[in-house]
XYZ file of C-alpha atoms in Angstrom:
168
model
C 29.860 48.078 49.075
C 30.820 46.356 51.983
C 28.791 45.214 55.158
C 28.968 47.890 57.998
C 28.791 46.974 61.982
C 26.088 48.329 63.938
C 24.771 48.040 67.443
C 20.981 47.162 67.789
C 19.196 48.714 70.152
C 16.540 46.362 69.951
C 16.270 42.428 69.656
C 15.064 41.590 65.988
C 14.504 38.091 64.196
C 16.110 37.106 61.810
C 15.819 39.132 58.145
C 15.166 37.799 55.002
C 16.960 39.330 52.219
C 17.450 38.279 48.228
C 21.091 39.019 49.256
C 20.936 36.488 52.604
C 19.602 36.766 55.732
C 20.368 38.751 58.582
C 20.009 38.366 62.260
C 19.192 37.549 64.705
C 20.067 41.342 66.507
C 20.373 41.221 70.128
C 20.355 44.777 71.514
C 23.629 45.752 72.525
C 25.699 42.393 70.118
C 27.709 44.182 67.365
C 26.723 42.349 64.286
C 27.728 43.180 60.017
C 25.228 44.113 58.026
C 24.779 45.666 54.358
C 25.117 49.491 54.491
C 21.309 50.456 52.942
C 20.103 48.562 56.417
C 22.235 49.754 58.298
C 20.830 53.270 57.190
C 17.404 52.563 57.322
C 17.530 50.630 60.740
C 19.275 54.191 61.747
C 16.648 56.419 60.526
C 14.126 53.990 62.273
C 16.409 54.397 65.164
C 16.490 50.845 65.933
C 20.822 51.012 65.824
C 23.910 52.778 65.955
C 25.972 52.816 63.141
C 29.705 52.058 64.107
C 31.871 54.104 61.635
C 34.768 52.814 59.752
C 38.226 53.000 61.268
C 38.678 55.057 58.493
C 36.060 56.947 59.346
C 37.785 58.353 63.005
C 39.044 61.754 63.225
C 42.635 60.785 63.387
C 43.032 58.721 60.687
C 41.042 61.256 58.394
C 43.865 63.656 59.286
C 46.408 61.371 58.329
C 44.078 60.525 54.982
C 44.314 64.293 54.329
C 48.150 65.210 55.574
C 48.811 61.768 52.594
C 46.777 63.634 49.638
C 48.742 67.025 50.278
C 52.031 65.412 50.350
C 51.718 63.490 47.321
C 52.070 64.797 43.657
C 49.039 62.209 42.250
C 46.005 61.009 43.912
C 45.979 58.770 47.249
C 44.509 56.030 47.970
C 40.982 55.567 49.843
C 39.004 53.251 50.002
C 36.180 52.347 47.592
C 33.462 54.481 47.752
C 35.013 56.775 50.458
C 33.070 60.016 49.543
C 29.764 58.555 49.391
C 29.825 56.663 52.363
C 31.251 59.738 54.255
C 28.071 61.593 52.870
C 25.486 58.614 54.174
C 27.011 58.487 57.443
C 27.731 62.414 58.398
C 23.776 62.325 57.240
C 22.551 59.574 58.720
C 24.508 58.977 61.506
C 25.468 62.191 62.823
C 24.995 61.163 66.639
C 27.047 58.184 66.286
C 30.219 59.930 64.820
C 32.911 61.256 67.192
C 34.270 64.820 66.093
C 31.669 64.807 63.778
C 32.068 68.540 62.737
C 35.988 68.200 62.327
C 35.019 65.294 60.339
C 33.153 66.909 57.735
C 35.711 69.636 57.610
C 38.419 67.702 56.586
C 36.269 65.520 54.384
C 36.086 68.508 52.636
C 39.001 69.249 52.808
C 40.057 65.958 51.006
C 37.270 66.400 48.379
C 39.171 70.252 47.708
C 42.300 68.368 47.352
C 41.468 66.213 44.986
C 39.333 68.210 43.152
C 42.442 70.467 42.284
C 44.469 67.725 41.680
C 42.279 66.647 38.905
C 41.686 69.675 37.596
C 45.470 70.180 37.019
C 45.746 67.213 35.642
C 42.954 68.327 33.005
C 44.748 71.319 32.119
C 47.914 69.432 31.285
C 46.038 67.141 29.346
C 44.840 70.070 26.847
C 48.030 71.914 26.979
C 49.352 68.879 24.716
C 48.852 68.916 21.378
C 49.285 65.447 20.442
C 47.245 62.438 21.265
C 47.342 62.542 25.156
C 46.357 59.444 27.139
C 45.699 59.576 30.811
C 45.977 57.110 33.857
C 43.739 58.329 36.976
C 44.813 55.884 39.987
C 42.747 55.553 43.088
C 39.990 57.473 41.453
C 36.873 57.621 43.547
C 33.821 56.622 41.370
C 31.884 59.966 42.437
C 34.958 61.728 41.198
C 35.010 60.095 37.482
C 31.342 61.305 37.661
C 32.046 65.090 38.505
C 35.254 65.284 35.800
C 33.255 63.286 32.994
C 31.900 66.533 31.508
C 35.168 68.403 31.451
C 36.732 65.717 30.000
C 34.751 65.512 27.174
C 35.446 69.130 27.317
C 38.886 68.162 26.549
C 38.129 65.399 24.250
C 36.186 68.309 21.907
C 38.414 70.438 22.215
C 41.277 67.962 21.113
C 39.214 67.495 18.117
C 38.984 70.732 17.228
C 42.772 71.607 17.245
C 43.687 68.732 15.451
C 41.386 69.826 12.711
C 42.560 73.083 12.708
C 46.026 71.748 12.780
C 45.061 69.913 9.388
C 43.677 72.790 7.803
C 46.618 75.175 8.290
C 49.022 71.743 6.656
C 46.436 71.865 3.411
C-alpha cells in the first residue's frame, strides 16, 4: 500500500522505521506517511488522516455511476475496499459526507458482488473447459469468490465424469 497524507496535530521527532524514517511532524505541515501509522497516530489522536481524492463523495459517485454502466468490472484502485474500511473506521471525523460515503461504498461492493456472481454462473453453465479473466479484481474480492469457485471447479469435475460415464 501506498503512503497516506496526514496532518499532525502535534510536533514529533523524527521516527525510526525498518521501512525508513519518518518525520519530523510539525503540527499543522501535511506530510506522507505509511497507512498502519497513519492509523495508529489516529487512534492516538495525534493526526488527521487526509482521505484519498478518491476517497471524496463526488468522485465515489462517479466510481459507482462507472461500475453500473459497464458490462465487466471497473477499475479502482489497489486495495480500494480495504482502505475504505480502515478509514470510515478509523477516521470517521476526518471524512466529509462520511455517511453517504459508506452508502455508496456499499453500494459499489453490491455491484460488484453481482457482477461476479454472474460471471460464476456463466462459468458453470458451460460444459467444456471454461477459462476465466477477472480484470481490476480487488484482492478482498478474489478472497470472498475463492470458495465458490472451487465450487465451480468441483462441480466441473463432476460433470465431466459423468459425461464420461454416460460415453462408456
Amino acid at each position: 500500500m501506498s503512503d497516506f497524507e496526514i496532518i499532525p496535530r502535534r510536533n514529533e521527532q523524527v521516527i525510526h522505521l525498518v521501512c525508513g524514517d519518518v518525520g519530523p511532524m510539525e503540527a499543522g505541515v501535511p506530510i506522507q506517511i505509511p497507512l498502519w501509522l497513519a492509523v495508529d497516530l489516529r487512534r492516538k489522536h495525534h493526526c488527521e488522516i487526509v482521505p484519498p481524492y478518491w476517497f471524496e463523495l463526488e468522485e465515489m459517485k462517479r466510481l459507482v455511476a462507472i461500475e453500473g454502466e459497464t458490462s465487466g468490472l471497473s477499475s479502482l484502485p489497489r486495495y480500494f475496499f480495504e482502505i475504505s474500511n480502515i478509514l470510515v473506521k478509523v477516521a470517521k471525523e476526518d471524512i466529509a459526507e462520511g455517511d453517504q460515503i459508506k452508502v455508496l461504498i456499499q453500494d459499489l461492493w453490491d455491484k460488484r458482488e453481482a457482477k461476479l456472481r454472474t460471471s460464476s454462473l456463466k462459468l458453470l453453465s458451460q460444459h467444456l473447459h471454461a477459462h476465466v479473466r477477472l480484470d481490476a479484481i480487488q484482492p478482498i474480492e478474489i478472497a470472498s469468490i475463492r470458495p465458490n469457485l472451487s465450487g465451480c471447479k468441483q462441480i466441473a469435475r463432476l460433470v465431466r465424469n459423468l459425461h464420461n460415464v454416460q460415453i462408456d
